[in-house]
Short mmCIF file of C-alpha atoms and ligand atoms in Angstrom, two decimals:
data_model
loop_
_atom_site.label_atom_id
_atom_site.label_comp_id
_atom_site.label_asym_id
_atom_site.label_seq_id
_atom_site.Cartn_x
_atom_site.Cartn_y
_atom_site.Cartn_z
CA UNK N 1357 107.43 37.66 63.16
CA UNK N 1358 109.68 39.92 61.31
CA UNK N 1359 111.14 42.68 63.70
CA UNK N 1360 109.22 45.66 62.67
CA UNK N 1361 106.12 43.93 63.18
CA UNK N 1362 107.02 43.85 66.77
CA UNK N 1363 106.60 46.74 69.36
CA UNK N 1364 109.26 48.34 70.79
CA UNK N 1365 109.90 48.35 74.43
CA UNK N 1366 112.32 50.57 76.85
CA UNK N 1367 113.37 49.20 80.26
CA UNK N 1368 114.92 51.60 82.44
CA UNK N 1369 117.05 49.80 84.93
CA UNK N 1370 117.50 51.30 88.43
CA UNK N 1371 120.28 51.22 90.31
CA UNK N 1372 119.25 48.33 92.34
CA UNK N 1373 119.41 46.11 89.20
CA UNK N 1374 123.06 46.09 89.80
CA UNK N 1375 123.31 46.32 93.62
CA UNK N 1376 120.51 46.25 96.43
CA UNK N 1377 120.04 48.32 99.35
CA UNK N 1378 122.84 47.16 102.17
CA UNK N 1379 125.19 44.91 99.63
CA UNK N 1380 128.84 46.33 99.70
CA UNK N 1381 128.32 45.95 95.76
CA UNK N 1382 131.18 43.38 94.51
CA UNK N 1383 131.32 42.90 91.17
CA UNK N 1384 130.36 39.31 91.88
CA UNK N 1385 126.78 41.06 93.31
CA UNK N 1386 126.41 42.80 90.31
CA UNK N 1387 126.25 40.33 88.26
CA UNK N 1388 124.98 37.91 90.43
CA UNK N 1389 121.59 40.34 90.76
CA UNK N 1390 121.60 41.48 86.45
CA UNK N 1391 119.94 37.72 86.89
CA UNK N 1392 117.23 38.40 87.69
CA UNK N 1393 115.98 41.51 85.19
CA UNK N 1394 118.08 39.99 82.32
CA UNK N 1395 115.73 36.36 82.78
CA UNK N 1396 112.53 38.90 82.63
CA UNK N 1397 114.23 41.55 79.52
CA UNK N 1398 115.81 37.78 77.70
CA UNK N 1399 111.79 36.47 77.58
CA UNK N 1400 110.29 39.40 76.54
CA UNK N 1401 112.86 40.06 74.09
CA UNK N 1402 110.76 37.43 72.23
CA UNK N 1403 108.01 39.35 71.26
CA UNK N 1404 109.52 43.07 71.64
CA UNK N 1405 111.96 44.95 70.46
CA UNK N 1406 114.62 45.64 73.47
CA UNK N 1407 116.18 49.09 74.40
CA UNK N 1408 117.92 48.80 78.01
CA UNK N 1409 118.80 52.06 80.18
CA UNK N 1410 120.50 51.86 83.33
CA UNK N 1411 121.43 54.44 86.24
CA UNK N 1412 125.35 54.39 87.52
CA UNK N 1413 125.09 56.14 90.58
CA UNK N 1414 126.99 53.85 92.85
CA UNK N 1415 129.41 52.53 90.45
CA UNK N 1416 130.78 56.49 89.31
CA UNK N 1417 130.81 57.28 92.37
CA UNK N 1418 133.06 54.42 93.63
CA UNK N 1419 135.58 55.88 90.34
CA UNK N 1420 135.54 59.43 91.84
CA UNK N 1421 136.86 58.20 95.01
CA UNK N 1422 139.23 56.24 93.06
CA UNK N 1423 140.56 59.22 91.88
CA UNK N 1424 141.27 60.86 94.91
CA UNK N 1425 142.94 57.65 96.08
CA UNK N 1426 145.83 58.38 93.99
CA UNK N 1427 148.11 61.34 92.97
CA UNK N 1428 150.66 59.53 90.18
CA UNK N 1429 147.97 59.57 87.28
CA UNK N 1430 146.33 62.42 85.97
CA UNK N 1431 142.50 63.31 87.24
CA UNK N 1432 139.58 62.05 85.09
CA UNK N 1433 136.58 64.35 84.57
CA UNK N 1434 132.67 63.09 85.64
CA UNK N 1435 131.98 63.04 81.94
CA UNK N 1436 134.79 60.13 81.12
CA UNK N 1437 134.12 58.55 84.42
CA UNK N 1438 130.30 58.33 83.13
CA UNK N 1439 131.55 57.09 79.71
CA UNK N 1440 134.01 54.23 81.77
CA UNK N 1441 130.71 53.40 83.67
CA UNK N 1442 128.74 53.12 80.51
CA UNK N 1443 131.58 50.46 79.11
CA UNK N 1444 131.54 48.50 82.27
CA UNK N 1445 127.69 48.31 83.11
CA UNK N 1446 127.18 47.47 79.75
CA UNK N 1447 129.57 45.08 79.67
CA UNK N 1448 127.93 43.43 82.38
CA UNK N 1449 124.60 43.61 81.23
CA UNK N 1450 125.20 41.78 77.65
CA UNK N 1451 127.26 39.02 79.38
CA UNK N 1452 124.29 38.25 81.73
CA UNK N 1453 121.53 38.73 78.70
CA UNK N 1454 123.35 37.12 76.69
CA UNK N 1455 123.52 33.87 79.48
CA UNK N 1456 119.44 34.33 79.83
CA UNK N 1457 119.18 34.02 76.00
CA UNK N 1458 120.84 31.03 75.70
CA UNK N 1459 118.98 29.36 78.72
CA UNK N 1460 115.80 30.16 76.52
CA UNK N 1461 117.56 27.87 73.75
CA UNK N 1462 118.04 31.49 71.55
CA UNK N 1463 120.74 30.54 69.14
CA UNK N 1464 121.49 34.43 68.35
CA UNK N 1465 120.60 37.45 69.30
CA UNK N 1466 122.26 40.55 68.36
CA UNK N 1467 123.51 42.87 71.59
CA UNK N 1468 125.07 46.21 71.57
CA UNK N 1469 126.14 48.30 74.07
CA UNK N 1470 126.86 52.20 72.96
CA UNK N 1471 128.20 54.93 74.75
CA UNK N 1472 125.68 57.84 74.22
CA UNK N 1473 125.52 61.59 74.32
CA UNK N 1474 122.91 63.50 75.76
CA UNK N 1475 122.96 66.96 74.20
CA UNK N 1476 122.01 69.85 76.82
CA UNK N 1477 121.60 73.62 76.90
CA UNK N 1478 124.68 75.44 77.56
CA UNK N 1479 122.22 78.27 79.29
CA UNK N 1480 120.10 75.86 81.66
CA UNK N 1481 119.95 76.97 84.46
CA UNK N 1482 120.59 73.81 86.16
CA UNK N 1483 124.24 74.20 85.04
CA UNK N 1484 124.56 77.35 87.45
CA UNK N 1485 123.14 75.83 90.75
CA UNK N 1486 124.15 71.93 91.56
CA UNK N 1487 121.73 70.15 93.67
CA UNK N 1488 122.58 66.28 92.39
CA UNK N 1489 124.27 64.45 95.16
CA UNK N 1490 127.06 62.40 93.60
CA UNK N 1491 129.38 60.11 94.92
CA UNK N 1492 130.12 58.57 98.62
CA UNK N 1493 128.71 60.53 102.10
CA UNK N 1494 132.11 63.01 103.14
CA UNK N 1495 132.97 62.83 106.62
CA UNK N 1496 132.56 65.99 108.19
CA UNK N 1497 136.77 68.06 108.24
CA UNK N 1498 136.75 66.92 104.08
CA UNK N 1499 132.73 68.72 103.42
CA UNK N 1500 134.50 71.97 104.76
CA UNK N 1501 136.09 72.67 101.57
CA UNK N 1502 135.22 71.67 98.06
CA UNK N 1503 136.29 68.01 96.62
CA UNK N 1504 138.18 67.74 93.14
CA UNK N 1505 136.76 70.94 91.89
CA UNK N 1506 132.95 69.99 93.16
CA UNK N 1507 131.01 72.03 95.76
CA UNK N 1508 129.87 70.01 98.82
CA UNK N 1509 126.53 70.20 100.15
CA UNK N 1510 124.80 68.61 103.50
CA UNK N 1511 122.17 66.45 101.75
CA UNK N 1512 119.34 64.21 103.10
CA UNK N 1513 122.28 61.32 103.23
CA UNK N 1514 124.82 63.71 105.07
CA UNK N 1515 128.29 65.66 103.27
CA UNK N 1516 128.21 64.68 99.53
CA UNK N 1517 129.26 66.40 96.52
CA UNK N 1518 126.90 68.16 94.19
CA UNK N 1519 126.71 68.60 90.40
CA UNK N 1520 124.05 70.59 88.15
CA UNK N 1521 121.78 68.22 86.25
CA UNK N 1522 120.58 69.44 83.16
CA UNK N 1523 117.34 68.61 81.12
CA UNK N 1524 118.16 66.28 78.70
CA UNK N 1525 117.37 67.81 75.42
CA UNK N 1526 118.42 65.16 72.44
CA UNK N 1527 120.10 61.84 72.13
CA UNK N 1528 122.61 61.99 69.68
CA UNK N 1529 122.70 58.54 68.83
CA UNK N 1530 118.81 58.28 68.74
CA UNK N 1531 119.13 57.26 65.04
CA UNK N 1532 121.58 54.41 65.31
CA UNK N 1533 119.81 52.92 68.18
CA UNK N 1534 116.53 53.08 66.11
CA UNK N 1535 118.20 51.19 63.15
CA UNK N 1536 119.91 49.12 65.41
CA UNK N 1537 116.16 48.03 67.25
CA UNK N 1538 114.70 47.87 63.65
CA UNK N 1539 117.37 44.55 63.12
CA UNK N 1540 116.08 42.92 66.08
CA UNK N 1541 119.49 44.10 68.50
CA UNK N 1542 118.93 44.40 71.35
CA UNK N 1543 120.87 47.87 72.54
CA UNK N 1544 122.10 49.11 76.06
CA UNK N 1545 122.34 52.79 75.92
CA UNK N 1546 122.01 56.02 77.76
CA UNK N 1547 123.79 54.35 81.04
CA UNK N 1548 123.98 56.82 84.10
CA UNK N 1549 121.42 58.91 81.88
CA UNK N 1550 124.15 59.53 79.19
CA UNK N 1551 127.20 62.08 78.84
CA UNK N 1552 125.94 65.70 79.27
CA UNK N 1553 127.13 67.11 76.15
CA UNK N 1554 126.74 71.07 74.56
CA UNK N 1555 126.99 71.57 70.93
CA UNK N 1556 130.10 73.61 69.46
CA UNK N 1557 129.35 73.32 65.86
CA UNK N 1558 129.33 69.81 64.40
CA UNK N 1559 131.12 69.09 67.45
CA UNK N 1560 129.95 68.14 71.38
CA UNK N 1561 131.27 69.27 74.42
CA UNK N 1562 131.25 67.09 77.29
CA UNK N 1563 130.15 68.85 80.39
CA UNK N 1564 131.00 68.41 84.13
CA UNK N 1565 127.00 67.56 84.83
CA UNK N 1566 124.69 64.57 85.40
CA UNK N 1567 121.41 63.94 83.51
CA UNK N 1568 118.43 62.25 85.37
CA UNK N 1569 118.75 58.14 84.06
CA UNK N 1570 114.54 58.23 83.72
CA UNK N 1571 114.50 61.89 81.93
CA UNK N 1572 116.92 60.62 79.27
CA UNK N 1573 115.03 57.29 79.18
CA UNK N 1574 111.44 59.04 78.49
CA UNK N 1575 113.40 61.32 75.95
CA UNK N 1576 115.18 58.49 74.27
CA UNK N 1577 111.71 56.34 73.93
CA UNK N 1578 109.65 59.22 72.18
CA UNK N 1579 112.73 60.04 69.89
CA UNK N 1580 112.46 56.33 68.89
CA UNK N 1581 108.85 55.72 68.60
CA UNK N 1582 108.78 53.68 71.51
CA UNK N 1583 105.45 51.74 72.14
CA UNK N 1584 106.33 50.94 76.22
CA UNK N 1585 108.41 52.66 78.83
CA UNK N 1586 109.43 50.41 81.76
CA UNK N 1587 111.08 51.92 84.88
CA UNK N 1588 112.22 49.68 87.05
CA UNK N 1589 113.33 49.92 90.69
CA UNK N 1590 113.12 48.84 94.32
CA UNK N 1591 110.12 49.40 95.52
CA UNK N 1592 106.37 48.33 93.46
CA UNK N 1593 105.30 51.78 92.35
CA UNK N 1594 104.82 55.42 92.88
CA UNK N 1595 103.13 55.97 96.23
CA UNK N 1596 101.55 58.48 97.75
CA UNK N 1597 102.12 58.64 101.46
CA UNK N 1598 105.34 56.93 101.07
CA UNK N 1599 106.97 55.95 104.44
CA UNK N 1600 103.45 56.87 106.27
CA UNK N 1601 101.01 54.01 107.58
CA UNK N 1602 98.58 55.23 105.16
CA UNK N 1603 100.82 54.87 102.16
CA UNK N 1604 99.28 53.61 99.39
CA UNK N 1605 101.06 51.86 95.76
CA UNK N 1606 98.91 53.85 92.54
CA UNK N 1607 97.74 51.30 90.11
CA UNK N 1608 96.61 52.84 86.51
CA UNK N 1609 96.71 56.51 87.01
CA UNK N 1610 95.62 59.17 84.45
CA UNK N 1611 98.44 61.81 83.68
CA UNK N 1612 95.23 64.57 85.21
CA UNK N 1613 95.53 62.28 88.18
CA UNK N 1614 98.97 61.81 88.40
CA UNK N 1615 99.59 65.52 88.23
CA UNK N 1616 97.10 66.25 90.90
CA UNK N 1617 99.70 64.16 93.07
CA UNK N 1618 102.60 65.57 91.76
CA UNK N 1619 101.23 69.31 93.05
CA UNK N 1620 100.28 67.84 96.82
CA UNK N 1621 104.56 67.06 96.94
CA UNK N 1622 104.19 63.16 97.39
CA UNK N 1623 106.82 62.31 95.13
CA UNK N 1624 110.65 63.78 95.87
CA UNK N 1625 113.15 65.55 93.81
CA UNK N 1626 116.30 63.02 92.99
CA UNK N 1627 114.50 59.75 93.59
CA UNK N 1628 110.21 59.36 92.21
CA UNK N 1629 109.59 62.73 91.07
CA UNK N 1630 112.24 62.15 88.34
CA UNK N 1631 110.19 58.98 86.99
CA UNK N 1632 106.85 60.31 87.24
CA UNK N 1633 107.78 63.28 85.26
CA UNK N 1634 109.62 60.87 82.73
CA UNK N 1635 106.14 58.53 82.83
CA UNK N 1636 104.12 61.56 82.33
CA UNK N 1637 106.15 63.49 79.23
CA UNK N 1638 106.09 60.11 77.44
CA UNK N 1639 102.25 59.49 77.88
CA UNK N 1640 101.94 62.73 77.17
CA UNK N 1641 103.84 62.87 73.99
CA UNK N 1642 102.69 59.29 72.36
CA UNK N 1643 99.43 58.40 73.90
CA UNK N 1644 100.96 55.04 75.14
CA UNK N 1645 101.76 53.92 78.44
CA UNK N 1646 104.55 54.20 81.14
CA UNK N 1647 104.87 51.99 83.85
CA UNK N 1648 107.17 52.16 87.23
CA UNK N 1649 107.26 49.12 88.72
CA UNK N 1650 110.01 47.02 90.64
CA UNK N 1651 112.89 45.16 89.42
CA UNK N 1652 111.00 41.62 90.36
CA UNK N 1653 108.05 42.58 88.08
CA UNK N 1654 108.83 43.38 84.83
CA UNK N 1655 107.29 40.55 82.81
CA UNK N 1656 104.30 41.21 85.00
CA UNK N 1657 104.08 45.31 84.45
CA UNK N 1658 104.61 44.71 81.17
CA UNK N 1659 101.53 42.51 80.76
CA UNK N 1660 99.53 45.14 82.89
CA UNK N 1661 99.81 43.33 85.75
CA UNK N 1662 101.95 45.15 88.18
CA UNK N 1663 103.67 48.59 88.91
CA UNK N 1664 102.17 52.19 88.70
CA UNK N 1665 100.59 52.51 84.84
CA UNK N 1666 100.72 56.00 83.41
CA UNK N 1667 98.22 56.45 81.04
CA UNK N 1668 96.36 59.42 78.94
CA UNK N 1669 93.18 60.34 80.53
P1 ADP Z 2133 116.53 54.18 90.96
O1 ADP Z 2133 117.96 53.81 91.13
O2 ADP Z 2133 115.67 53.02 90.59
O3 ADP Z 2133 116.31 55.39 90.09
P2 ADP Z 2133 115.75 55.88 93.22
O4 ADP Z 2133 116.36 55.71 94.57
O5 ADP Z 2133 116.17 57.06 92.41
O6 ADP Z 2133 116.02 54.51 92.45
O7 ADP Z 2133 114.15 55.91 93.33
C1 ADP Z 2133 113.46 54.86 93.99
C2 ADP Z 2133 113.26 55.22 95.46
O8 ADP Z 2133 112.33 56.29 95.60
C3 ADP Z 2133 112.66 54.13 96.30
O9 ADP Z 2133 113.64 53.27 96.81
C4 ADP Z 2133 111.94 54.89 97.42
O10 ADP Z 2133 112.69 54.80 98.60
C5 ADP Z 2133 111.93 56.32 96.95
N1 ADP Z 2133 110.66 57.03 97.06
C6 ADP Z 2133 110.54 58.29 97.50
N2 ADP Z 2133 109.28 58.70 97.44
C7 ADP Z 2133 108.56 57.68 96.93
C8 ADP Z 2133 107.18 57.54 96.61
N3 ADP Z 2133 106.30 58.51 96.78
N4 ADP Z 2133 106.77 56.34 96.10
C9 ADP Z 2133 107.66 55.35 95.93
N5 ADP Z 2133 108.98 55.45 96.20
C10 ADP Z 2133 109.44 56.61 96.70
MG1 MG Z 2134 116.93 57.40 90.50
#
């Protein structure tokens, strides 16, 4: 099968891909759990063309507080601590697909990771107000005041530090990583959702923001005709009732549906509502399907068999 003649699939890798609820999140984790999607992404890359997304909550987060560990070097903005996070995650990520290919006796496959830019609009809104949590839980004396330039707000998790988070409005690279999918590589892009960037000419701006990891994925996968969107987490699916007795994983769900659900507030701001809106613009936009399912279940969401399926009516 020549590459064009096969469909083109997104996976959207959530932060537990890298480290799972409870682990302290060694590097030695992290790679030891990229097993386990990378097997699933490395099979399917048989018979798909492979784009790979990935969140970087934990690990930028760890480089903030890096920075305030130490005075005698300069202070790194978010943006180049999301670009560092995009060289190291992706670094992982081909060494372990790379390992899974060759344990499926593929002589060579072609892997790329690229940093990406995520253009957004220097008047959203979002830019004013900062809601995203980012980095470690503050104890209380350090919330009083703001952290290396960032507000501090008491969030569901306790004292945290907040930045805007902007609606993603085009991938820069979205042409490179479509010629790059049309010869059969298999690309990691758009890690921690991408740099936030604002157009000054020909030129970009990076801006002190972070864009939602399934908002640039949906984007990303309609800007390259993608024929599957795969988001990928810790728990089986969107549910309504979540964390009630009555809670209840959705199977196929129309986007009518699916917005019905959205309105009666089952899914939150920061953690599902984010990947039900992504599911929903991309069904929306192509006619094809998006599916959330968990990390264990790729292979079998993307066969239909597993996860929440996002469909037109
Ligand atoms: P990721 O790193 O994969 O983006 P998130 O933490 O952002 O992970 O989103 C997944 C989490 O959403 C789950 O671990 C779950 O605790 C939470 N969640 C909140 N509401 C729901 C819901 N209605 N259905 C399923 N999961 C939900
Ligand atoms: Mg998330």
């Amino acid at each position: 099968m020549t590459p064009r003649n096969k469909p083109i699939l997104l996976v959207a890798l959530g932060g537990n891909a890298l480290i799972r609820k409870g682990q302290e999140g060694s590097i030695r984790q992290q790679f030891e759990n990229l097993r386990l999607p990378m097997r699933q992404i490395a099979g399917l890359s048989l018979d798909w063309r492979v784009i790979i997304t990935h969140g970087n909550g934990p690990q930028v987060g760890d480089l903030l507080l890096q920075q305030e560990c130490c005075d005698k070097v300069p202070k790194l903005p978010l943006e180049i601590l999301v670009a560092q996070t995009e060289g190291q995650i992706g670094y992982m990520i081909e060494s372990t697909l790379d390992q899974a290919l060759s344990e499926l006796n593929v002589a060579y496959r072609p892997l790329v990771s690229m940093l990406t830019y995520v253009v957004v609009d220097r008047d959203d809104p979002a830019l004013r107000e900062p809601t995203k949590p980012i980095g470690p839980v503050l104890a209380p004396p350090e919330a009083a005041e703001p952290v290396a330039g960032y507000p501090v707000r008491n969030t569901a998790k306790g004292w945290r530090r907040v930045v805007g988070s902007p609606e993603p409005v085009t991938i820069v690279e979205r042409r490179e990583i479509g010629q790059l999918v049309d010869l059969d590589f298999i690309v990691i892009c758009c890690g921690g959702g991408g740099i936030p960037v604002i157009r000054e000419g020909r030129g970009f701006n990076g801006v002190d923001a972070v864009i939602d990891k399934d908002l640039a994925s949906s984007l990303l996968a309609r800007e390259v005709g993608a024929d599957l969107l795969v988001m990928a987490t810790d728990v089986e699916g969107a549910m309504i009732h979540y964390g009630k007795p009555e809670q209840q994983v959705l199977g196929e769900i129309t986007i009518h549906e699916l917005s019905k659900r959205m309105e009666e507030g089952h899914f939150p701001a920061g953690s599902m509502l984010p990947k039900v809106r992504a599911g929903r613009r991309f069904a929306l936009a192509t006619g094809k399907t998006a599916v959330i399912c968990s990390i264990e279940n790729i292979e079998e969401a993307v066969s239909g068999r597993a996860g929440t399926r996002i469909v037109t009516g």
